[in-house]
Coordinates of N, CA and C in Angstrom, one line a residue:
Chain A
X1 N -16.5 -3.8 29.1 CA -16.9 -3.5 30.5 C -16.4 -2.1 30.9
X2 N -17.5 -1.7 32.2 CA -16.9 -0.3 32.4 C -15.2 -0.1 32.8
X3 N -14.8 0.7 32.2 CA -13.2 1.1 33.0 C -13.1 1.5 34.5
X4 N -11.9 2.2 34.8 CA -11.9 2.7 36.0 C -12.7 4.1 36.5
X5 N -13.4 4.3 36.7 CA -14.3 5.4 37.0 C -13.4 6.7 38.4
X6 N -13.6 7.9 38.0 CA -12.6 8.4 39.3 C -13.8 9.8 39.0
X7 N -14.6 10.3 40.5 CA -15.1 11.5 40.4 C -14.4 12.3 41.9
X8 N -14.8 13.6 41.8 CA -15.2 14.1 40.8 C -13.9 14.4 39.7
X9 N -14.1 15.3 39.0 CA -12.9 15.1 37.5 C -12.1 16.6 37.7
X10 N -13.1 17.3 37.9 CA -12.6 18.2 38.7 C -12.9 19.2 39.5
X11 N -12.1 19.8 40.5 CA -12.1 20.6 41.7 C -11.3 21.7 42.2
X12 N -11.6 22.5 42.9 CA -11.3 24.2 43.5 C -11.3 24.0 44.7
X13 N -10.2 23.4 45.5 CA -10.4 23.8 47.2 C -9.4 25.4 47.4
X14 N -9.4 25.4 48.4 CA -9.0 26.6 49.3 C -8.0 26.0 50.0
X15 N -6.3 26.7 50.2 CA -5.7 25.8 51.4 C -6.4 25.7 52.9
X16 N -6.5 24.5 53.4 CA -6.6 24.6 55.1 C -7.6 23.2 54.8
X17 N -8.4 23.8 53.8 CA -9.7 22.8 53.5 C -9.4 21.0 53.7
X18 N -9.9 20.3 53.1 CA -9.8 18.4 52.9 C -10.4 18.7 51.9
X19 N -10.3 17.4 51.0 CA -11.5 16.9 50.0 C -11.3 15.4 50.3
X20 N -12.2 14.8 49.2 CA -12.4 13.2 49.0 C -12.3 13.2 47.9
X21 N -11.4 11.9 47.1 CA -11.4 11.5 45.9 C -11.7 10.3 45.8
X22 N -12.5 9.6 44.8 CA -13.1 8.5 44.9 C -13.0 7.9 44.0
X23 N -13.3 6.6 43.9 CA -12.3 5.6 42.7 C -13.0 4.3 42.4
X24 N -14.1 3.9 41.7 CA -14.2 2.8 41.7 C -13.7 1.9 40.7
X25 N -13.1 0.9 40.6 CA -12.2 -0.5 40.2 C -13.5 -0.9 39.0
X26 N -12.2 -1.2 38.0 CA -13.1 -2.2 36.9 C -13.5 -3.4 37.9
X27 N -14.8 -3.7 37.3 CA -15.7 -4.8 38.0 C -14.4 -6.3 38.1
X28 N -14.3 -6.9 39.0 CA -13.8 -8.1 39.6 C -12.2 -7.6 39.8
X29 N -11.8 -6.6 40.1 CA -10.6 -5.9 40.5 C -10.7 -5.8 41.8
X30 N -9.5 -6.5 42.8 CA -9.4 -5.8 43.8 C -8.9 -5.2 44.7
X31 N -8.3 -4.5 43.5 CA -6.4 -3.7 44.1 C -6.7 -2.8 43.1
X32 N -6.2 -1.9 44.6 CA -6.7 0.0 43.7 C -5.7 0.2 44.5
X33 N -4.6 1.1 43.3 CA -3.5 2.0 43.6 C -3.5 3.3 43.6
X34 N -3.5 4.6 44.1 CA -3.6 5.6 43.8 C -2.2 6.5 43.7
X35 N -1.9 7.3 42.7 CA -0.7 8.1 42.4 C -1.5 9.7 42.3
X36 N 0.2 10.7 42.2 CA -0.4 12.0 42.1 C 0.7 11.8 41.1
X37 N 0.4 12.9 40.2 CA 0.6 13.5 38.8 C 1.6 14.9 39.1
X38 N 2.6 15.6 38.8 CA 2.6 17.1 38.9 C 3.8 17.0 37.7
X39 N 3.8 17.7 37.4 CA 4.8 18.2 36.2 C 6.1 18.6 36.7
X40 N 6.6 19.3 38.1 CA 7.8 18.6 38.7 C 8.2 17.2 38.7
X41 N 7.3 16.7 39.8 CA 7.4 15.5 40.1 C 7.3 13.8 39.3
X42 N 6.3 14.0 38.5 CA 6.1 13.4 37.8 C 4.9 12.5 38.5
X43 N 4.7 10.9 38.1 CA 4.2 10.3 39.2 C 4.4 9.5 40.2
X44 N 4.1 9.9 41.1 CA 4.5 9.7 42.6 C 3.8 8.6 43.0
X45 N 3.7 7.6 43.9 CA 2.5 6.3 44.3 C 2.3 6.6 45.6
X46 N 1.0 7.1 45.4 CA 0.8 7.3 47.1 C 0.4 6.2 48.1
X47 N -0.7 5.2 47.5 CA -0.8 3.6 48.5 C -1.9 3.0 47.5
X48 N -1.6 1.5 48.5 CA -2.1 0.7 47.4 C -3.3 -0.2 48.6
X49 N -4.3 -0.9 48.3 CA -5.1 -1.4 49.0 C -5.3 -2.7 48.5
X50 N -5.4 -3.6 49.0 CA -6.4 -4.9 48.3 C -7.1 -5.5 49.7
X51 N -8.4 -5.8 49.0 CA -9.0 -6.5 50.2 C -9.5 -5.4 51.2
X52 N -9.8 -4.4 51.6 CA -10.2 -3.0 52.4 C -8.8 -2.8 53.5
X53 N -7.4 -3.3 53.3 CA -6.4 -3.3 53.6 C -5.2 -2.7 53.0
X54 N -4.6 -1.4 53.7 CA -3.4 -0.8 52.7 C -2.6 -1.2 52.9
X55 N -1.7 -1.9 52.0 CA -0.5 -3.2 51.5 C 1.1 -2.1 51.4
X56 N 0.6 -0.8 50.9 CA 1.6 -0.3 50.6 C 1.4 1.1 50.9
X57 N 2.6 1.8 51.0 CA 1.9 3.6 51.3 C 3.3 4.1 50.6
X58 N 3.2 5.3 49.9 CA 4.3 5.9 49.4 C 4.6 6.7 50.6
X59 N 5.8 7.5 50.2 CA 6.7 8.8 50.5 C 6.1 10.0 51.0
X60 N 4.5 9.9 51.5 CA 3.5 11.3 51.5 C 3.5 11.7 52.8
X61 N 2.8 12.8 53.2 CA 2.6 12.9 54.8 C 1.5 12.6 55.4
X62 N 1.1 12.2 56.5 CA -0.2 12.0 56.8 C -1.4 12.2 57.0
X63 N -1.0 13.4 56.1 CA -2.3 14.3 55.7 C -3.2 13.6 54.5
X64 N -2.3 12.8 53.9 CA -2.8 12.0 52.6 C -3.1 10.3 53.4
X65 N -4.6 10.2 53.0 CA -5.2 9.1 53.6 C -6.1 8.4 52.7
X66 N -6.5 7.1 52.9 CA -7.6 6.2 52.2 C -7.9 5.7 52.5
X67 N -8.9 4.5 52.0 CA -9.4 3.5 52.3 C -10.2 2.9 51.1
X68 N -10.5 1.4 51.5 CA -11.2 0.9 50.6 C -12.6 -0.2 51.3
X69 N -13.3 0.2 50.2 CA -14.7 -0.3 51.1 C -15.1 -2.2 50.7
X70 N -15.6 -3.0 51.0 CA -16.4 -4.2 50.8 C -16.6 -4.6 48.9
X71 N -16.9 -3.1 48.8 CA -17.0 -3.5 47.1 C -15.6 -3.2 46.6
X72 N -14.6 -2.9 46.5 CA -13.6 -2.6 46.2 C -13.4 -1.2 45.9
X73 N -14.2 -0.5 45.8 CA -14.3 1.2 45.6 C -13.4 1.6 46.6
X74 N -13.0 2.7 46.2 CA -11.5 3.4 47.1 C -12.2 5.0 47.6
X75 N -11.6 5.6 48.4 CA -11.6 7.0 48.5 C -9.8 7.1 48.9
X76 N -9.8 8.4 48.7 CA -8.8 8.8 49.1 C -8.9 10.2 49.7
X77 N -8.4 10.3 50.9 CA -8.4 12.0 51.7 C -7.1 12.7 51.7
X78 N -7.5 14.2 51.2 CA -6.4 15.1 52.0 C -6.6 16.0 52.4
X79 N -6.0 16.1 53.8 CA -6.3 17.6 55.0 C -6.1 18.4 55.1
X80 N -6.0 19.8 55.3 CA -5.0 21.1 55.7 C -4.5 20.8 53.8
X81 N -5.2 21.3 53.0 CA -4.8 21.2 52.2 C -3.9 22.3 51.7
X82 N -2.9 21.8 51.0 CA -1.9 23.1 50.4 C -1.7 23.3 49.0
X83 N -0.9 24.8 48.6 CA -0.7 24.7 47.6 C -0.1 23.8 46.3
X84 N 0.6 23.4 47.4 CA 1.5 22.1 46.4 C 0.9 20.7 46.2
X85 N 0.1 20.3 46.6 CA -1.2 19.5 46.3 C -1.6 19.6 45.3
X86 N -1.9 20.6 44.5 CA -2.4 20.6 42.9 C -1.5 19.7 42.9
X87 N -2.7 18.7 41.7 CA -1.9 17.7 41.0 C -3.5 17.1 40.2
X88 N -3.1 15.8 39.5 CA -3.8 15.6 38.7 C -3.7 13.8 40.1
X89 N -4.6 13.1 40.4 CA -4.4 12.4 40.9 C -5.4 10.9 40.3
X90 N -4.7 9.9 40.4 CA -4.9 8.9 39.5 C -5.2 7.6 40.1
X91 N -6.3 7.1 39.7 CA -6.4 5.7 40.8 C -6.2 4.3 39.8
X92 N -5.6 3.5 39.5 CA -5.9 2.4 38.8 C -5.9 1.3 39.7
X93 N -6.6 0.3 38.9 CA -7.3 -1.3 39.9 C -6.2 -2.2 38.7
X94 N -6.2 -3.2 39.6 CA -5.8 -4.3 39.1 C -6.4 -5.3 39.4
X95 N -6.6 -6.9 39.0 CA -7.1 -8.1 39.6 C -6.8 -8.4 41.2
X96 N -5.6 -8.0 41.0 CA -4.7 -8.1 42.7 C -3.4 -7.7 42.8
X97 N -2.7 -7.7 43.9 CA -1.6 -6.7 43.7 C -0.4 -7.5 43.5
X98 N -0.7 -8.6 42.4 CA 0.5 -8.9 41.8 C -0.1 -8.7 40.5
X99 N -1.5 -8.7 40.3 CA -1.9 -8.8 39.1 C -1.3 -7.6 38.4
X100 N -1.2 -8.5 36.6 CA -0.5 -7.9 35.7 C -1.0 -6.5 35.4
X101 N -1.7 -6.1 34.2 CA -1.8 -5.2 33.5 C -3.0 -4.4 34.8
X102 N -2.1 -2.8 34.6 CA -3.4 -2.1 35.9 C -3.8 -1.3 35.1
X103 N -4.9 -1.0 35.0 CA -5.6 0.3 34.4 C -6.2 1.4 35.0
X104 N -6.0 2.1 34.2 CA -6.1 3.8 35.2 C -7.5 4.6 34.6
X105 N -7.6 5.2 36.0 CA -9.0 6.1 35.4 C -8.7 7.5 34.4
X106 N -9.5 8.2 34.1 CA -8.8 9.5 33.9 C -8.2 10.6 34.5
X107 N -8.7 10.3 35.9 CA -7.9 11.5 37.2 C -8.8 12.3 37.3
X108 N -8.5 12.9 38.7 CA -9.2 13.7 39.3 C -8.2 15.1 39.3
X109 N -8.3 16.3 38.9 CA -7.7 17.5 38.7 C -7.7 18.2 40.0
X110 N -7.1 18.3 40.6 CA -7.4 19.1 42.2 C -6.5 20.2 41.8
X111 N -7.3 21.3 42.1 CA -6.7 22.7 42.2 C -7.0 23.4 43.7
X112 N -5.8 23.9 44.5 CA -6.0 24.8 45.8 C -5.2 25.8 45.2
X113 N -6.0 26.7 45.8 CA -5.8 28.2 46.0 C -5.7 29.2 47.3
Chain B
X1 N 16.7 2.1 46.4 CA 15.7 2.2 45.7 C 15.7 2.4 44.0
X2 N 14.2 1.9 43.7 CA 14.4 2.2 42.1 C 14.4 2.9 41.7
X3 N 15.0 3.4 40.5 CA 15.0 4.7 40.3 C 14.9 4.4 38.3
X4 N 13.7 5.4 37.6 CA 13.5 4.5 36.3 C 13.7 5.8 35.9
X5 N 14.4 6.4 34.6 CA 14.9 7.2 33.8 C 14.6 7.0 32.1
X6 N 14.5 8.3 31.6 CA 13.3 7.8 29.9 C 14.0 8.8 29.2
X7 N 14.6 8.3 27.9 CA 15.7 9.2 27.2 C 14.8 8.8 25.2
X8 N 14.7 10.0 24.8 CA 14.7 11.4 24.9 C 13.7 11.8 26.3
X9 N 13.5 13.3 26.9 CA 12.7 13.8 26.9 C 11.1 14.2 26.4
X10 N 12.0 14.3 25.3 CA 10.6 15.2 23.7 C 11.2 14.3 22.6
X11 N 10.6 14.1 21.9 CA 11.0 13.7 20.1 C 10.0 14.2 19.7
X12 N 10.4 14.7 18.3 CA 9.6 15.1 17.1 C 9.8 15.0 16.0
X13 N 8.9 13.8 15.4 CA 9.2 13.4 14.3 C 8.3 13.3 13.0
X14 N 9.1 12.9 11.9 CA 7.6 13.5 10.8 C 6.9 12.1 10.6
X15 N 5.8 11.9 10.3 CA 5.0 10.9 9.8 C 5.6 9.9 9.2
X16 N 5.7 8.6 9.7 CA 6.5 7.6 8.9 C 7.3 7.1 9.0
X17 N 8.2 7.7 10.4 CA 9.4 7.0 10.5 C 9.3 6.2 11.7
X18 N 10.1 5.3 11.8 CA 10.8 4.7 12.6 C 10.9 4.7 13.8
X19 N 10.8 4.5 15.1 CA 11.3 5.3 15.9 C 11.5 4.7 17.8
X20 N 12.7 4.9 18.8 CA 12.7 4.1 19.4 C 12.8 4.9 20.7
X21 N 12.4 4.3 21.9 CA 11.9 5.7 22.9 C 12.7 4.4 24.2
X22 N 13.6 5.4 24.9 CA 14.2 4.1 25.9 C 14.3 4.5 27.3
X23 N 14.3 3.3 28.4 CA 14.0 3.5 29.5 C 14.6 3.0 30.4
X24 N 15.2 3.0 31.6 CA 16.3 2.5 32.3 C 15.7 2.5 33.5
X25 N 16.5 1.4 34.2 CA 15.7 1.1 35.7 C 17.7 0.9 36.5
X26 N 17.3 1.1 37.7 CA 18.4 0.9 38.4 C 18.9 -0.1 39.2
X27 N 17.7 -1.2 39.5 CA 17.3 -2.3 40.2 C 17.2 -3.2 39.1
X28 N 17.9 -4.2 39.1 CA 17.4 -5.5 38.3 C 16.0 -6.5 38.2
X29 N 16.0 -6.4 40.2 CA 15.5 -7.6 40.2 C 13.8 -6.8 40.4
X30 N 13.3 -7.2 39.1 CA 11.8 -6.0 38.7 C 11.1 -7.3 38.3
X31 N 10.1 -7.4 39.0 CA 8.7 -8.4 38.6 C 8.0 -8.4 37.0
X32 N 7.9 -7.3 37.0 CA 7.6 -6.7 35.1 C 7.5 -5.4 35.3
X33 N 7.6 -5.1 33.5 CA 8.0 -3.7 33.3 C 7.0 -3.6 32.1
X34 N 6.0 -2.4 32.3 CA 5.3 -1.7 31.6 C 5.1 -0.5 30.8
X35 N 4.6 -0.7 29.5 CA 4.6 0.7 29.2 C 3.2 1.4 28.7
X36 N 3.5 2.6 28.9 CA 2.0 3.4 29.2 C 1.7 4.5 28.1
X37 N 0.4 5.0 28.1 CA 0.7 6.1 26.9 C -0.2 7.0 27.3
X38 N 0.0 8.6 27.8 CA -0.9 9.3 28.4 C -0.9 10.5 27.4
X39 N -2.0 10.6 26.7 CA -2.6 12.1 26.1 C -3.0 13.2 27.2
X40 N -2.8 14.6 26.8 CA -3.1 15.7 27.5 C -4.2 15.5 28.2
X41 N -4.1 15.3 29.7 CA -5.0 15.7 30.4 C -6.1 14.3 30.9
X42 N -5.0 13.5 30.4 CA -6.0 12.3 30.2 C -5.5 11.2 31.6
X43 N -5.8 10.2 31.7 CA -4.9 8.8 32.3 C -4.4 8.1 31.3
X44 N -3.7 7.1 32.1 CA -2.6 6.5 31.6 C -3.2 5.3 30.5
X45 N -3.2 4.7 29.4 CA -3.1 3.7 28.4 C -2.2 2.6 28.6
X46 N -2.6 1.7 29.2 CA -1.3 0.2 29.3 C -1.1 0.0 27.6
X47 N 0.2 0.1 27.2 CA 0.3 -0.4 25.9 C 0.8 -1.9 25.5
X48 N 2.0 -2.3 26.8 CA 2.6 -3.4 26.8 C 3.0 -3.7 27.9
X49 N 3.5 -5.2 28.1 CA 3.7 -5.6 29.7 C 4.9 -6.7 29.3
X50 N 5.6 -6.4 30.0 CA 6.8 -7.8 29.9 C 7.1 -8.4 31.2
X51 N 7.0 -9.4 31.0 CA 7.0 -10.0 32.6 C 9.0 -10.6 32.5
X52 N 9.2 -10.4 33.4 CA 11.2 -10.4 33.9 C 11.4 -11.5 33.5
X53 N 10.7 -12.4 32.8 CA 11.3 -13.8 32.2 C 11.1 -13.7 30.7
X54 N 10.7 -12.4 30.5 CA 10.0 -12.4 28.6 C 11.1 -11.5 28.7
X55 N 11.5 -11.4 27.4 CA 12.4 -10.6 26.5 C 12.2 -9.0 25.7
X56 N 10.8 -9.6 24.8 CA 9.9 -8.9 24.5 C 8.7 -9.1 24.3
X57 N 8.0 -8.0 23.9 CA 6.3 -8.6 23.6 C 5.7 -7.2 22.7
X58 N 5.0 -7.7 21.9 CA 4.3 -7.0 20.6 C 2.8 -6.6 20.7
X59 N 2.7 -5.8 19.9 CA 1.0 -5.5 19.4 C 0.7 -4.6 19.0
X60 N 0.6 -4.9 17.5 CA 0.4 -4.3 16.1 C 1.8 -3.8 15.7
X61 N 1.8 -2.5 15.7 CA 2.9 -1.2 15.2 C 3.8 -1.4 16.5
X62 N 3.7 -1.3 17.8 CA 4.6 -1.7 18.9 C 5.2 -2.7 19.3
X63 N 6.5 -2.4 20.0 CA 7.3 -3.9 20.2 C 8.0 -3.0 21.2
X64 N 8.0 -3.9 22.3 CA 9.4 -3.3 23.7 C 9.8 -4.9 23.8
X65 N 10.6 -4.3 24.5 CA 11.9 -5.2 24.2 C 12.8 -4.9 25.8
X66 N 12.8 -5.8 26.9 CA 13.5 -5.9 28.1 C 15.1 -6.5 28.0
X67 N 15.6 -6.2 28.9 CA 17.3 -6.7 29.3 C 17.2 -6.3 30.3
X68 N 17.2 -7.5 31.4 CA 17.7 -6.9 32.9 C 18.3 -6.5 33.3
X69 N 19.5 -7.6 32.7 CA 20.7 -7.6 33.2 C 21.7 -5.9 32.9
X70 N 20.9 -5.7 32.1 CA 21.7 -4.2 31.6 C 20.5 -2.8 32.8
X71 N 19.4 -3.8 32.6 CA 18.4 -2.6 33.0 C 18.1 -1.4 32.3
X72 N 17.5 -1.9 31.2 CA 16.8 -1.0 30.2 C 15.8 -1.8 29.5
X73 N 14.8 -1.3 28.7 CA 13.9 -1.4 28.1 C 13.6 -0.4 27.0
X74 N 13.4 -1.2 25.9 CA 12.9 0.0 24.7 C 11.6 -0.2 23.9
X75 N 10.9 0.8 23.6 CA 9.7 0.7 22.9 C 9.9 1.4 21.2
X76 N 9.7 0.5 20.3 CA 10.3 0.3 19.4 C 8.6 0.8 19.1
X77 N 8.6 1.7 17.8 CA 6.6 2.3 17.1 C 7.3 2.5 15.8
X78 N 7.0 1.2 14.7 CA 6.9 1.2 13.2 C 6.2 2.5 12.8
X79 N 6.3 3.0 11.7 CA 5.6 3.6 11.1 C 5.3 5.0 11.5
X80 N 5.4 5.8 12.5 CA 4.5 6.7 13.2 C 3.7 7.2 12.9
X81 N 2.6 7.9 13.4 CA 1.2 8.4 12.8 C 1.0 9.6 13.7
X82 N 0.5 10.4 13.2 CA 0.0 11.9 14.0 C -0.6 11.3 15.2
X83 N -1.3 10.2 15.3 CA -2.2 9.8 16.6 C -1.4 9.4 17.4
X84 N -0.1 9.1 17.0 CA 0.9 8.7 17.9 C 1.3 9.8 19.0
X85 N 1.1 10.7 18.8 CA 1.8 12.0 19.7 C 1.0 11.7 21.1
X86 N 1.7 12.2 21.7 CA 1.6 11.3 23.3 C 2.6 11.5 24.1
X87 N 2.9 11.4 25.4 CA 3.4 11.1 26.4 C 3.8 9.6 26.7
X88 N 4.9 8.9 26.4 CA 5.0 7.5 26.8 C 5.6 7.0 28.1
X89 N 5.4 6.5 28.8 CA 6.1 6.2 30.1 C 6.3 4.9 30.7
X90 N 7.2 4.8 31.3 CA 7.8 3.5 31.4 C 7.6 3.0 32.9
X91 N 7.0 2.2 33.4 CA 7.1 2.1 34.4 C 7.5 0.9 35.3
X92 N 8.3 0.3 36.4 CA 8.6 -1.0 36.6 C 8.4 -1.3 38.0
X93 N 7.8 -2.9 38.1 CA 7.3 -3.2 39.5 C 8.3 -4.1 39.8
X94 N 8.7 -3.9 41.3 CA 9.7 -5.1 42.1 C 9.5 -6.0 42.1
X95 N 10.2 -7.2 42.5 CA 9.9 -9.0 42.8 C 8.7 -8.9 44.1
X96 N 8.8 -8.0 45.1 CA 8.0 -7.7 46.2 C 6.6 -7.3 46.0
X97 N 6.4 -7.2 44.4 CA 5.1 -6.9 43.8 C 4.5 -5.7 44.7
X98 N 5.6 -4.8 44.7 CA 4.8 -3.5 45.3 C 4.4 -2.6 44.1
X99 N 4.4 -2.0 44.6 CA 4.1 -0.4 43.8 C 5.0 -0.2 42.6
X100 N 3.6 0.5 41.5 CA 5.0 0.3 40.4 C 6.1 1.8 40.5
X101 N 6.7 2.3 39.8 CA 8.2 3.0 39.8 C 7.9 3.7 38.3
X102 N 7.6 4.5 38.0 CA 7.2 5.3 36.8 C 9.0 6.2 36.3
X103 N 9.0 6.5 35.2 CA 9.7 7.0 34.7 C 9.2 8.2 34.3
X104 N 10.1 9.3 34.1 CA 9.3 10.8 33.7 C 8.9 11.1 32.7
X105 N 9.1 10.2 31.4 CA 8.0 10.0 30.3 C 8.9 10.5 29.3
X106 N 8.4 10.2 27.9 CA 8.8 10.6 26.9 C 7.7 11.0 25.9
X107 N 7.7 12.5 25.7 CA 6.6 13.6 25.4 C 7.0 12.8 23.5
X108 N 6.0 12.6 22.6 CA 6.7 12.5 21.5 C 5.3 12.7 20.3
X109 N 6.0 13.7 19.6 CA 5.0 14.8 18.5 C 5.7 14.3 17.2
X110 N 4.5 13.5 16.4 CA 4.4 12.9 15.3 C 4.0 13.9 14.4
X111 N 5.0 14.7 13.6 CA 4.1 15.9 12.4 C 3.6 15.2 10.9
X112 N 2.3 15.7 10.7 CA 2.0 14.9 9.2 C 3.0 15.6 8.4

């Protein structure tokens, strides 16, 4: 079956800008977690959704936003984008948000400049 | 808060040996503990899952192995193989089944 799908794979914003990152869940998954990646930081969990409901939200500012739609597909937003934003950011689904094993897409590469 | 820690950093080893990559959590009380395996540039690979009432759990060349009570976990890789080189990471979810708690990985380069 398909995996976790995450487009686009990669991107060039400008600081000030937003983008959308988008995520769709292996089929009958319906908890999608998304994290950012940075080589300081490591990975971070930025919020988690099940049911078109966010259950959890990490440590971020509220410039970092999401949602999840009817089919389980996710987006994720960020605004006034900045430098420190580069990251590689990662969405994995699970069955539900106790469910066991979660799998992850390949990520989405966001670069601002 | 949890806080999960992954000792070595880097290993580099030659083809064939043995080899044990370990992980520590700070919180006991962890719903399960996962381990992951990410090549350059890539996402993450679930390799194993142990749920806080298993001990250990296998598959194939891999074996991790939990202790709560101490709060560590280790990933035990028979044999190694050049394909093995990778990034391994350990990551652990709470009894509150939140969000999982990643560790900062262990980079590890298999030379033929």
């Amino acid at each position: 079956k398909a995996g976790v799908t995450q487009t686009p794979r990669y991107l060039i914003k400008t600081r000030g800008q937003q983008v959308t990152l988008s995520c769709s869940p292996i089929s009958g998954h319906r908890s999608v977690s998304w994290y950012q990646q940075t080589p300081g930081q490591g990975l971070q969990f930025l919020f988690e959704y099940f049911s078109e409901t966010q259950r959890n939200k990490g440590n971020f500012p509220g410039r970092f936003s999401g949602r999840q739609f009817s089919n389980s597909r996710s987006e994720m937003n960020v605004s006034t984008l900045e430098l420190g934003d580069s990251a590689l950011y990662l969405c994995a689904s699970s069955r539900d948000p106790r469910g066991n094993t979660i799998y992850f897409g390949e990520g989405s590469w966001l670069t601002v400049v | 808060k949890q806080e999960v820690t992954q000792i070595p950093a880097a290993l580099s080893v030659p083809e064939g040996e043995n080899l044990v990559l370990n992980c520590s959590f700070t919180d006991s009380a962890i719903y399960n503990l996962q381990w992951f395996r990410q090549d350059p540039g890539k996402g993450l690979t679930s390799l194993l899952l142990i749920q806080s009432s298993q001990r250990e759990q296998t598959s194939g060349r891999l074996n991790a192995s939990l202790d709560k009570s101490s709060g560590r976990s280790t990933l035990y890789i028979a044999a190694s193989q050049p394909g093995d080189s990778a990034t391994y990471l350990c990551a652990v979810k709470d009894n509150y089944g939140q969000n999982f708690v990643f560790g900062p990985g262990t980079r590890l380069s298999v030379l033929p």
